[in-house]
Protein backbone atom coordinates (compact mmCIF):
# COMPACT_ATOMS: atom_id res chain seq x y z
CA MET A 1 34.60 144.65 87.88
CA LYS A 2 38.52 143.68 86.77
CA LYS A 3 39.37 146.55 89.14
CA TYR A 4 37.68 144.26 92.17
CA ILE A 5 39.98 142.43 91.00
CA ARG A 6 42.74 143.69 90.67
CA THR A 7 42.69 145.61 94.17
CA LYS A 8 41.91 141.89 96.28
CA THR A 9 44.74 140.37 94.44
CA LEU A 10 47.07 143.54 95.37
CA ARG A 11 45.39 142.65 98.76
CA VAL A 12 46.19 138.59 99.15
CA GLN A 13 49.89 139.53 97.79
CA LEU A 14 50.67 142.30 100.24
CA MET A 15 49.82 139.76 103.44
CA ARG A 16 51.19 136.72 101.74
CA TYR A 17 53.98 140.05 101.44
CA HIS A 18 53.45 141.31 105.13
CA PHE A 19 53.26 137.41 106.56
CA LEU A 20 56.19 136.57 104.92
CA ILE A 21 57.97 139.50 106.81
CA ILE A 22 56.87 138.56 109.63
CA CYS A 23 57.45 134.36 109.25
CA LEU A 24 61.54 136.73 108.21
CA ILE A 25 61.04 138.28 111.36
CA ALA A 26 60.13 135.24 113.71
CA THR A 27 62.91 132.93 112.80
CA PHE A 28 65.45 135.63 113.02
CA VAL A 29 64.52 136.44 116.21
CA SER A 30 64.62 132.50 117.42
CA ILE A 31 68.02 131.24 115.97
CA CYS A 32 69.61 134.45 117.75
CA THR A 33 67.60 133.29 120.60
CA TYR A 34 68.55 129.80 119.54
CA ILE A 35 72.87 131.38 119.87
CA THR A 36 72.05 133.17 122.66
CA ALA A 37 71.35 130.48 124.83
CA ASN A 38 73.49 128.06 123.44
CA GLN A 39 76.78 129.63 124.24
CA LYS A 40 75.28 130.85 128.25
CA THR A 41 74.69 126.87 127.79
CA LEU A 42 78.06 126.41 126.99
CA GLU A 43 79.36 129.85 128.55
CA VAL A 44 78.01 127.55 132.40
CA ALA A 45 79.26 124.06 131.30
CA LYS A 46 82.34 125.57 130.95
CA ASN A 47 82.24 127.22 134.14
CA SER A 48 81.50 124.49 136.08
CA GLN A 49 83.35 121.99 133.97
CA LYS A 50 86.69 124.96 135.09
CA HIS A 51 84.97 125.06 139.25
CA HIS A 52 85.08 121.02 139.40
CA VAL A 53 88.84 120.55 137.92
CA GLU A 54 90.06 123.42 139.90
CA SER A 55 87.53 121.38 143.05
CA ILE A 56 89.96 118.30 142.59
CA SER A 57 93.34 120.31 142.22
CA TYR A 58 92.90 121.18 144.54
CA ARG A 59 92.26 118.61 146.81
CA SER A 60 95.86 116.39 145.04
CA ARG A 61 97.45 119.60 146.52
CA LEU A 62 96.35 119.70 150.50
CA VAL A 63 97.18 115.35 149.55
CA TYR A 64 100.26 116.22 147.99
CA GLU A 65 101.57 118.69 150.54
CA GLU A 66 99.96 116.56 153.89
CA MET A 67 102.40 113.07 152.13
CA LEU A 68 105.42 115.62 152.47
CA ASN A 69 105.03 116.62 155.76
CA ILE A 70 105.27 112.77 156.28
CA ILE A 71 108.68 112.37 154.59
CA LEU A 72 109.72 115.81 156.41
CA ASN A 73 109.25 115.25 159.98
CA CYS A 74 110.84 111.50 159.43
CA THR A 75 113.96 112.70 158.57
CA GLU A 76 114.56 116.61 158.70
CA ARG A 77 114.64 115.72 163.49
CA LYS A 78 116.31 114.56 165.38
CA THR A 79 114.21 111.60 165.59
CA PHE A 80 115.20 108.04 164.08
CA ASP A 81 119.15 106.76 165.19
CA LEU A 82 117.89 103.33 163.28
CA SER A 83 121.55 102.06 163.52
CA GLY A 84 120.39 101.68 167.88
CA ILE A 85 118.16 99.72 166.56
CA ASN A 86 121.00 96.67 165.62
CA GLY A 87 118.64 94.07 164.06
CA GLY A 88 116.28 94.03 167.45
CA HIS A 89 119.13 91.50 169.00
CA THR A 90 118.36 93.44 172.42
CA SER A 91 114.94 94.24 174.53
CA GLY A 92 116.52 98.10 174.31
CA ALA A 93 116.78 97.62 170.89
CA ARG A 94 112.98 96.21 170.69
CA LYS A 95 111.81 98.51 172.72
CA LEU A 96 113.39 101.37 170.55
CA GLY A 97 111.89 99.52 167.00
CA LEU A 98 108.23 99.22 168.29
CA ASP A 99 108.42 103.55 169.70
CA TYR A 100 110.25 104.65 166.06
CA ALA A 101 107.40 102.19 164.58
CA GLU A 102 105.03 103.88 167.34
CA LEU A 103 105.81 107.19 166.24
CA ILE A 104 105.71 106.64 162.24
CA ARG A 105 102.00 105.43 163.00
CA ASP A 106 101.29 108.73 164.31
CA TYR A 107 102.83 110.33 161.29
CA CYS A 108 100.40 108.44 158.66
CA ALA A 109 97.24 109.71 161.25
CA ILE A 110 96.96 112.86 161.88
CA THR A 111 96.60 113.09 158.05
CA GLU A 112 92.62 112.03 156.54
CA TYR A 113 94.69 109.72 154.19
CA GLY A 114 96.07 107.97 156.48
CA ASN A 115 94.49 104.77 154.54
CA TYR A 116 95.94 105.54 151.55
CA ILE A 117 99.80 105.18 152.45
CA VAL A 118 100.35 101.60 151.74
CA LYS A 119 104.13 101.96 153.44
CA LEU A 120 105.47 104.09 155.45
CA SER A 121 109.15 102.92 155.58
CA VAL A 122 112.62 104.46 157.53
CA PHE A 123 115.04 101.44 157.39
CA ASP A 124 119.85 101.76 156.40
CA ASP A 125 121.34 99.40 154.35
CA GLN A 126 122.67 98.03 157.88
CA GLY A 127 118.78 96.13 156.84
CA ASN A 128 117.27 98.41 160.49
CA LEU A 129 113.93 98.27 159.55
CA VAL A 130 110.89 100.15 161.32
CA GLN A 131 107.77 101.00 158.64
CA THR A 132 104.12 101.15 158.77
CA GLY A 133 100.63 101.56 156.62
CA SER A 134 98.04 99.98 154.63
CA SER A 135 99.46 97.02 153.89
CA PHE A 136 101.12 93.92 155.98
CA GLY A 137 104.74 94.59 155.75
CA SER A 138 107.72 91.90 155.97
CA THR A 139 111.73 92.17 156.16
CA ASP A 140 112.13 92.58 152.30
CA ASP A 141 110.36 95.68 151.77
CA ALA A 142 113.14 97.50 152.36
CA GLN A 143 115.66 94.90 149.81
CA GLY A 144 112.22 95.39 146.81
CA ILE A 145 112.89 99.69 147.46
CA ILE A 146 116.46 99.41 147.31
CA GLU A 147 115.59 96.98 144.45
CA SER A 148 113.48 99.53 143.12
CA GLY A 149 115.29 101.14 140.00
CA TRP A 150 113.80 104.96 141.09
CA LEU A 151 114.93 105.11 144.65
CA ASP A 152 118.07 106.73 143.04
CA ARG A 153 115.86 109.07 140.95
CA GLU A 154 113.37 110.42 144.16
CA LEU A 155 116.16 111.30 146.37
CA GLU A 156 117.63 113.44 144.36
CA LYS A 157 114.24 116.30 143.82
CA THR A 158 113.89 118.67 145.69
CA MET A 159 110.82 118.72 148.05
CA ASP A 160 109.98 122.96 146.58
CA ARG A 161 109.87 121.39 142.70
CA TYR A 162 108.32 117.74 143.93
CA GLN A 163 106.51 115.60 141.43
CA LEU A 164 104.86 112.52 141.83
CA ASP A 165 105.97 109.48 139.57
CA LEU A 166 103.89 106.48 138.96
CA GLU A 167 105.99 103.13 140.13
CA SER A 168 104.37 99.77 140.49
CA SER A 169 104.75 97.95 143.91
CA PRO A 170 107.53 96.64 144.73
CA PHE A 171 106.15 94.76 148.19
CA SER A 172 105.19 90.85 147.24
CA GLN A 173 101.91 91.97 149.35
CA TYR A 174 100.40 94.83 147.30
CA GLU A 175 100.16 94.78 143.18
CA GLY A 176 99.82 97.38 141.69
CA ASN A 177 101.53 100.66 141.25
CA ILE A 178 101.83 103.87 144.36
CA LEU A 179 103.27 107.00 144.23
CA PRO A 180 106.56 107.03 146.20
CA ILE A 181 107.79 110.05 147.85
CA ALA A 182 111.69 109.24 149.27
CA ARG A 183 114.62 111.69 151.61
CA LYS A 184 117.62 110.49 153.56
CA LEU A 185 117.37 110.26 156.67
CA GLU A 186 119.27 114.11 157.77
CA HIS A 187 120.67 112.82 161.13
CA SER A 188 120.25 109.01 161.39
CA GLY A 189 123.84 107.35 163.12
CA SER A 190 123.69 105.15 160.55
CA GLY A 191 122.24 105.82 156.53
CA GLY A 192 119.33 105.47 155.85
CA TRP A 193 116.11 106.56 153.56
CA ALA A 194 112.65 107.54 154.37
CA VAL A 195 110.29 106.84 151.41
CA LEU A 196 106.58 106.83 151.67
CA CYS A 197 104.37 104.56 148.83
CA LEU A 198 100.73 106.72 148.15
CA SER A 199 98.24 104.44 146.73
CA THR A 200 96.21 105.96 143.84
CA ASP A 201 93.03 104.72 144.58
CA LEU A 202 92.92 107.72 147.08
CA PHE A 203 92.87 109.68 143.27
CA LYS A 204 89.91 107.31 141.62
CA ASP A 205 87.97 108.03 144.80
CA MET A 206 88.87 111.49 144.64
CA LEU A 207 86.96 111.74 141.62
CA LEU A 208 84.42 108.73 142.36
CA ASP A 209 83.48 111.45 145.05
CA THR A 210 83.28 114.32 142.97
CA ALA A 211 81.46 113.22 139.79
CA ASN A 212 80.07 115.58 137.77
CA GLY A 213 78.72 113.72 135.25
CA GLN A 214 81.82 114.15 132.91
CA GLU A 215 85.04 111.56 131.72
CA THR A 216 87.24 112.70 134.54
CA VAL A 217 90.94 111.75 134.09
CA ILE A 218 94.05 113.14 136.80
CA VAL A 219 98.17 112.09 135.36
CA THR A 220 101.78 113.13 136.12
CA ALA A 221 103.57 115.89 134.89
CA ALA A 222 104.98 113.17 132.79
CA GLY A 223 101.67 112.10 131.89
CA ASP A 224 100.62 109.04 133.10
CA ARG A 225 97.29 108.54 134.05
CA ILE A 226 96.28 107.68 138.09
CA ALA A 227 92.39 107.45 137.66
CA SER A 228 90.35 107.76 135.77
CA ILE A 229 86.23 107.84 136.25
CA GLU A 230 83.83 108.22 132.91
CA GLU A 231 80.01 107.41 132.81
CA PRO A 232 78.38 106.63 130.24
CA GLY A 233 74.99 107.02 130.24
CA GLY A 234 74.54 107.50 133.78
CA ALA A 235 77.28 104.75 135.15
CA GLN A 236 80.14 105.37 137.27
CA ARG A 237 83.55 103.06 137.00
CA GLY A 238 86.08 104.32 138.84
CA LYS A 239 89.65 103.10 137.27
């Protein structure tokens, strides 16, 4: 009888031992599976975020290049002789001013981002001014740009390594920040400049259009925030 009990007890212990081994193996396999799946999930999320950032960067670079092309079209061709406008005192001068205004409107129209150009102003130190853009114009706009404090710094930048800076709007009709690009007129009869002021709404709308459920921020090279989007609980909010 005692031998039978010992044999039965041994079998129970072996069964418990085997069950414990099976549980340990199952736990180990489950942990390994979880770690592998988690790593793959993180890798997919990382690649998705990388693709998202690269997509936004690519679109931003296209905008940047198109804005530079507009400025170069304004400044490097023998197109604008602002001295001929002469304050618009004659019919010929007024017609020339209208022709120039139509020309810079065409420059803005050839880009799909034209609605985000706050002002494209071509002016000289004699007060001659032609401009276009999504914001209402004023005869004081040229003076506002000159007194802004950033014109000389923008003119010193080279086109091949240009970096956008965030600045306060120099226009009384437009509140908020702008991204200016400035260049001297190369072939003008008098000293003149072309200044393009880009709205930050472009980058805010770009983020909203490419939202992927995560916080994304666009900044200048100096670290100034241009636009951001946060999506707590799935709700989109642009800044």
